[in-house]
mmCIF file of C-alpha atoms and ligand atoms in Angstrom:
data_model
loop_
_atom_site.group_PDB
_atom_site.id
_atom_site.type_symbol
_atom_site.label_atom_id
_atom_site.label_comp_id
_atom_site.label_asym_id
_atom_site.label_seq_id
_atom_site.Cartn_x
_atom_site.Cartn_y
_atom_site.Cartn_z
ATOM 1 C CA MET C 1 -120.547 -9.038 -84.983
ATOM 2 C CA THR C 2 -124.067 -9.422 -83.268
ATOM 3 C CA ARG C 3 -125.494 -11.172 -81.006
ATOM 4 C CA GLU C 4 -127.805 -13.452 -83.458
ATOM 5 C CA GLU C 5 -125.041 -13.648 -85.733
ATOM 6 C CA LYS C 6 -122.484 -14.953 -83.364
ATOM 7 C CA GLN C 7 -125.758 -17.809 -82.389
ATOM 8 C CA LYS C 8 -126.145 -18.656 -86.295
ATOM 9 C CA LEU C 9 -122.506 -19.909 -86.217
ATOM 10 C CA LEU C 10 -122.631 -21.621 -83.511
ATOM 11 C CA ASP C 11 -125.766 -23.390 -84.322
ATOM 12 C CA ASP C 12 -124.085 -23.879 -87.320
ATOM 13 C CA LEU C 13 -120.984 -24.972 -86.213
ATOM 14 C CA LYS C 14 -123.520 -27.335 -83.966
ATOM 15 C CA GLU C 15 -124.854 -28.896 -86.985
ATOM 16 C CA LYS C 16 -121.422 -29.572 -88.446
ATOM 17 C CA MET C 17 -120.532 -31.278 -85.128
ATOM 18 C CA LEU C 18 -123.584 -33.682 -85.968
ATOM 19 C CA HIS C 19 -122.794 -34.534 -89.270
ATOM 20 C CA ASP C 20 -118.729 -35.172 -88.168
ATOM 21 C CA GLU C 21 -118.370 -39.229 -88.479
ATOM 22 C CA SER C 22 -115.027 -39.054 -87.525
ATOM 23 C CA LEU C 23 -115.952 -38.057 -83.827
ATOM 24 C CA PRO C 24 -114.811 -40.314 -81.369
ATOM 25 C CA LEU C 25 -117.605 -41.589 -78.703
ATOM 26 C CA LYS C 26 -120.328 -40.577 -80.673
ATOM 27 C CA HIS C 27 -121.366 -44.630 -81.139
ATOM 28 C CA GLY C 28 -121.777 -45.307 -77.154
ATOM 29 C CA ALA C 29 -123.682 -41.526 -76.606
ATOM 30 C CA THR C 30 -127.278 -40.667 -76.178
ATOM 31 C CA ASN C 31 -126.418 -37.265 -77.339
ATOM 32 C CA LEU C 32 -124.167 -34.290 -78.394
ATOM 33 C CA VAL C 33 -123.688 -31.835 -75.799
ATOM 34 C CA PHE C 34 -122.814 -29.057 -77.630
ATOM 35 C CA GLY C 35 -122.701 -26.122 -75.025
ATOM 36 C CA GLU C 36 -124.599 -23.828 -74.551
ATOM 37 C CA GLY C 37 -125.039 -19.994 -72.870
ATOM 38 C CA ASN C 38 -124.963 -16.428 -74.165
ATOM 39 C CA PRO C 39 -123.108 -16.578 -77.803
ATOM 40 C CA GLU C 40 -121.401 -12.928 -76.093
ATOM 41 C CA ALA C 41 -120.529 -14.335 -72.744
ATOM 42 C CA GLN C 42 -117.852 -12.726 -71.121
ATOM 43 C CA ILE C 43 -116.907 -15.825 -69.471
ATOM 44 C CA PHE C 44 -116.118 -19.419 -70.978
ATOM 45 C CA PHE C 45 -116.731 -22.860 -68.746
ATOM 46 C CA LEU C 46 -114.868 -25.679 -70.179
ATOM 47 C CA GLY C 47 -115.540 -28.703 -68.724
ATOM 48 C CA GLU C 48 -114.369 -32.575 -69.037
ATOM 49 C CA GLY C 49 -117.361 -34.563 -70.231
ATOM 50 C CA PRO C 50 -120.732 -35.020 -70.364
ATOM 51 C CA GLY C 51 -121.928 -37.686 -67.903
ATOM 52 C CA TYR C 52 -124.884 -39.260 -67.658
ATOM 53 C CA TRP C 53 -127.559 -36.779 -66.868
ATOM 54 C CA GLU C 54 -125.782 -34.180 -69.618
ATOM 55 C CA ASP C 55 -126.113 -37.164 -72.203
ATOM 56 C CA ILE C 56 -129.709 -37.796 -71.466
ATOM 57 C CA LYS C 57 -130.788 -33.973 -71.892
ATOM 58 C CA GLY C 58 -128.106 -33.116 -74.515
ATOM 59 C CA ARG C 59 -126.877 -30.248 -72.203
ATOM 60 C CA PRO C 60 -123.904 -29.446 -70.121
ATOM 61 C CA PHE C 61 -123.687 -29.639 -66.408
ATOM 62 C CA VAL C 62 -127.024 -30.347 -65.123
ATOM 63 C CA GLY C 63 -125.747 -33.235 -62.939
ATOM 64 C CA ASN C 64 -124.840 -33.348 -59.600
ATOM 65 C CA ALA C 65 -121.161 -31.470 -60.626
ATOM 66 C CA GLY C 66 -124.138 -28.913 -62.740
ATOM 67 C CA ALA C 67 -126.203 -28.391 -59.615
ATOM 68 C CA LEU C 68 -122.814 -27.008 -57.772
ATOM 69 C CA LEU C 69 -121.829 -25.156 -60.716
ATOM 70 C CA ASN C 70 -125.106 -23.755 -60.632
ATOM 71 C CA GLN C 71 -124.864 -22.707 -56.964
ATOM 72 C CA LEU C 72 -121.310 -21.336 -57.562
ATOM 73 C CA LEU C 73 -122.476 -19.038 -60.186
ATOM 74 C CA TYR C 74 -125.662 -17.756 -57.748
ATOM 75 C CA SER C 75 -122.411 -16.844 -55.350
ATOM 76 C CA ILE C 76 -121.296 -14.129 -57.481
ATOM 77 C CA GLU C 77 -124.898 -13.165 -59.086
ATOM 78 C CA LEU C 78 -123.620 -14.311 -62.836
ATOM 79 C CA PRO C 79 -126.778 -15.743 -63.999
ATOM 80 C CA ARG C 80 -126.220 -19.470 -65.780
ATOM 81 C CA GLU C 81 -127.370 -17.711 -68.989
ATOM 82 C CA GLU C 82 -124.925 -14.965 -69.226
ATOM 83 C CA VAL C 83 -122.170 -17.775 -69.278
ATOM 84 C CA PHE C 84 -121.145 -20.210 -71.591
ATOM 85 C CA ILE C 85 -120.318 -23.901 -70.949
ATOM 86 C CA THR C 86 -118.915 -26.697 -72.694
ATOM 87 C CA ASN C 87 -116.893 -29.474 -72.255
ATOM 88 C CA VAL C 88 -113.675 -31.176 -73.608
ATOM 89 C CA VAL C 89 -115.500 -33.324 -75.363
ATOM 90 C CA CYS C 90 -118.643 -33.138 -76.140
ATOM 91 C CA PHE C 91 -119.929 -36.983 -76.160
ATOM 92 C CA ARG C 92 -119.983 -39.236 -72.660
ATOM 93 C CA PRO C 93 -117.105 -41.211 -72.607
ATOM 94 C CA PRO C 94 -118.087 -45.478 -71.289
ATOM 95 C CA ASN C 95 -118.855 -45.351 -67.810
ATOM 96 C CA ASN C 96 -117.856 -41.558 -67.088
ATOM 97 C CA ARG C 97 -113.951 -42.555 -68.050
ATOM 98 C CA ASP C 98 -111.548 -39.675 -68.304
ATOM 99 C CA PRO C 99 -111.688 -38.617 -71.626
ATOM 100 C CA GLU C 100 -108.221 -40.174 -74.168
ATOM 101 C CA PRO C 101 -105.860 -37.232 -75.310
ATOM 102 C CA ALA C 102 -106.893 -38.132 -79.080
ATOM 103 C CA GLU C 103 -110.870 -38.043 -78.549
ATOM 104 C CA ILE C 104 -109.992 -34.500 -76.626
ATOM 105 C CA GLU C 105 -107.533 -33.719 -79.815
ATOM 106 C CA ALA C 106 -110.569 -35.025 -82.129
ATOM 107 C CA PHE C 107 -112.871 -31.761 -80.242
ATOM 108 C CA GLN C 108 -110.010 -29.403 -79.919
ATOM 109 C CA LYS C 109 -110.869 -27.690 -83.434
ATOM 110 C CA TYR C 110 -114.612 -27.028 -82.490
ATOM 111 C CA ILE C 111 -113.993 -26.132 -78.865
ATOM 112 C CA ASP C 112 -111.351 -23.513 -80.466
ATOM 113 C CA GLU C 113 -114.082 -22.632 -82.990
ATOM 114 C CA MET C 114 -116.551 -21.884 -80.214
ATOM 115 C CA ILE C 115 -114.102 -19.634 -78.749
ATOM 116 C CA LYS C 116 -113.202 -17.614 -81.305
ATOM 117 C CA ILE C 117 -116.643 -17.196 -82.080
ATOM 118 C CA ILE C 118 -117.914 -16.287 -78.719
ATOM 119 C CA GLY C 119 -114.417 -14.162 -77.777
ATOM 120 C CA PRO C 120 -114.586 -14.579 -74.347
ATOM 121 C CA LYS C 121 -113.139 -12.066 -71.876
ATOM 122 C CA VAL C 122 -111.819 -15.181 -69.247
ATOM 123 C CA ILE C 123 -111.756 -18.663 -69.671
ATOM 124 C CA VAL C 124 -112.429 -20.649 -66.667
ATOM 125 C CA THR C 125 -111.186 -24.226 -67.201
ATOM 126 C CA LEU C 126 -113.100 -26.738 -64.633
ATOM 127 C CA GLY C 127 -110.488 -30.040 -63.666
ATOM 128 C CA ARG C 128 -106.858 -31.295 -65.165
ATOM 129 C CA PHE C 129 -108.398 -31.992 -68.751
ATOM 130 C CA SER C 130 -109.446 -29.067 -69.821
ATOM 131 C CA MET C 131 -106.739 -26.577 -67.562
ATOM 132 C CA GLY C 132 -104.178 -28.627 -69.755
ATOM 133 C CA LYS C 133 -105.244 -27.596 -72.883
ATOM 134 C CA PHE C 134 -104.064 -24.129 -71.714
ATOM 135 C CA LEU C 135 -101.987 -24.938 -69.317
ATOM 136 C CA SER C 136 -99.776 -28.177 -69.812
ATOM 137 C CA GLY C 137 -97.944 -29.470 -67.071
ATOM 138 C CA ALA C 138 -99.513 -27.731 -64.253
ATOM 139 C CA ARG C 139 -100.220 -29.208 -61.432
ATOM 140 C CA ILE C 140 -104.154 -28.158 -60.376
ATOM 141 C CA SER C 141 -103.406 -27.725 -56.473
ATOM 142 C CA SER C 142 -101.092 -25.283 -57.451
ATOM 143 C CA VAL C 143 -102.571 -22.734 -60.220
ATOM 144 C CA HIS C 144 -105.936 -23.108 -58.968
ATOM 145 C CA GLY C 145 -107.842 -19.921 -58.903
ATOM 146 C CA LYS C 146 -105.040 -17.972 -59.966
ATOM 147 C CA THR C 147 -104.894 -16.101 -63.559
ATOM 148 C CA PHE C 148 -103.115 -16.849 -66.156
ATOM 149 C CA ARG C 149 -102.246 -14.419 -69.492
ATOM 150 C CA VAL C 150 -101.833 -17.401 -71.912
ATOM 151 C CA ASN C 151 -101.031 -17.366 -76.397
ATOM 152 C CA TRP C 152 -104.262 -18.555 -77.828
ATOM 153 C CA LYS C 153 -103.742 -18.482 -81.118
ATOM 154 C CA VAL C 154 -103.003 -15.194 -82.712
ATOM 155 C CA SER C 155 -103.798 -12.927 -79.513
ATOM 156 C CA GLU C 156 -103.918 -13.372 -75.323
ATOM 157 C CA ILE C 157 -106.278 -14.885 -73.117
ATOM 158 C CA THR C 158 -107.596 -15.018 -69.633
ATOM 159 C CA VAL C 159 -107.244 -18.108 -68.217
ATOM 160 C CA VAL C 160 -108.116 -19.287 -64.546
ATOM 161 C CA PRO C 161 -107.755 -22.604 -63.762
ATOM 162 C CA MET C 162 -109.973 -23.984 -60.785
ATOM 163 C CA TYR C 163 -111.214 -27.411 -59.555
ATOM 164 C CA HIS C 164 -113.443 -29.599 -61.164
ATOM 165 C CA PRO C 165 -117.028 -29.444 -59.323
ATOM 166 C CA ALA C 166 -117.351 -33.034 -59.017
ATOM 167 C CA ALA C 167 -114.082 -33.182 -57.154
ATOM 168 C CA ALA C 168 -115.293 -30.303 -54.558
ATOM 169 C CA LEU C 169 -118.232 -32.448 -54.270
ATOM 170 C CA ARG C 170 -115.864 -35.833 -53.007
ATOM 171 C CA ASN C 171 -113.699 -33.357 -50.966
ATOM 172 C CA GLY C 172 -114.322 -30.904 -48.564
ATOM 173 C CA GLU C 173 -111.558 -28.877 -49.016
ATOM 174 C CA VAL C 174 -111.505 -28.890 -52.705
ATOM 175 C CA MET C 175 -115.088 -27.356 -51.729
ATOM 176 C CA ALA C 176 -113.518 -24.610 -49.827
ATOM 177 C CA GLN C 177 -111.243 -24.054 -52.802
ATOM 178 C CA ILE C 178 -113.294 -23.994 -55.489
ATOM 179 C CA LYS C 179 -116.047 -21.513 -53.382
ATOM 180 C CA ALA C 180 -113.068 -19.245 -52.808
ATOM 181 C CA ASP C 181 -111.940 -19.427 -56.214
ATOM 182 C CA PHE C 182 -115.304 -18.492 -57.575
ATOM 183 C CA LEU C 183 -115.137 -15.572 -55.133
ATOM 184 C CA LYS C 184 -112.338 -14.131 -57.077
ATOM 185 C CA LEU C 185 -113.886 -14.546 -60.436
ATOM 186 C CA PRO C 186 -115.698 -11.038 -60.521
ATOM 187 C CA GLU C 187 -112.528 -8.833 -59.538
ATOM 188 C CA VAL C 188 -110.597 -11.194 -62.533
ATOM 189 C CA LEU C 189 -113.178 -9.970 -64.909
ATOM 190 C CA LYS C 190 -112.977 -6.422 -64.020
ATOM 191 C CA GLU C 191 -109.237 -6.302 -64.046
ATOM 192 C CA VAL C 192 -109.186 -7.550 -67.523
ATOM 193 C CA GLU C 193 -111.742 -4.821 -68.675
ATOM 194 C CA ASN C 194 -109.817 -2.482 -67.826
ATOM 195 C CA SER C 195 -106.284 -3.206 -69.217
ATOM 196 C CA ASP C 196 -108.584 -3.670 -72.506
ATOM 197 C CA GLU C 197 -110.500 -0.432 -72.015
ATOM 198 C CA LYS C 198 -106.492 1.139 -71.675
ATOM 199 C CA LEU C 199 -104.895 -1.191 -74.729
ATOM 200 C CA SER C 200 -108.056 0.368 -77.027
ATOM 201 C CA SER C 201 -107.440 3.494 -75.508
ATOM 202 C CA GLU C 202 -103.598 3.772 -75.875
ATOM 203 C CA GLN C 203 -104.499 2.662 -79.901
ATOM 204 C CA MET C 204 -106.903 5.084 -80.428
ATOM 205 C CA SER C 205 -104.221 7.814 -79.259
ATOM 206 C CA LEU C 206 -101.804 6.209 -81.505
ATOM 207 C CA VAL C 207 -104.292 6.912 -84.872
HETATM 208 N N1 LIG S 1 -119.136 -33.056 -65.257
HETATM 209 C C1 LIG S 1 -118.505 -32.118 -67.293
HETATM 210 O O1 LIG S 1 -117.579 -32.245 -66.661
HETATM 211 N N2 LIG S 1 -119.248 -31.924 -67.690
HETATM 212 C C2 LIG S 1 -120.701 -31.740 -67.811
HETATM 213 O O2 LIG S 1 -121.018 -31.589 -68.476
HETATM 214 C C3 LIG S 1 -120.786 -32.691 -66.539
HETATM 215 C C4 LIG S 1 -120.154 -33.053 -65.398
#
């Protein structure tokens, strides 16, 4: 699929979400925060939910946590426009409360469709709610920064759970850990690319 075709599918999906009256949290929100970035992104970031500024602007991670995310991306020389960023719920929960399981569930089919369209090599979960989508029951303090191969739909996908940037802004130790975890990302991506290449050359030699 070309980049333009992927972008068109994402635009259609956004349109569908805008008209989906069954989605929770819609009535208290100003804007849908669909997500943004490269439709061909190799790395897909999944956060928790829009906050005050995201709700106003209709864009993910544009407040304080977003400023930190931008710095972390800069630290690995990864332009923000190259990745894709969204959240497990795409409308702001009232007063920034935690999203509820039924709310996360309601948005799930849309998030899954975004992942399917983009086909990233690595998914970075930010915080425990998005981690729970792929690694249920895991403790973020023991798994952050590690690489997991997870069965997802009909294939496997690489997931790297990380702390939420907002948690890092509140706690110096978490800040040090998220910085260190980010520095590992280029190597993780390289390894996934190498193993994908190896797999496809093995498949070629079977033909
Ligand atoms: N926190 C999130 O989880 N997502 C955003 O988009 C902003 C802050």
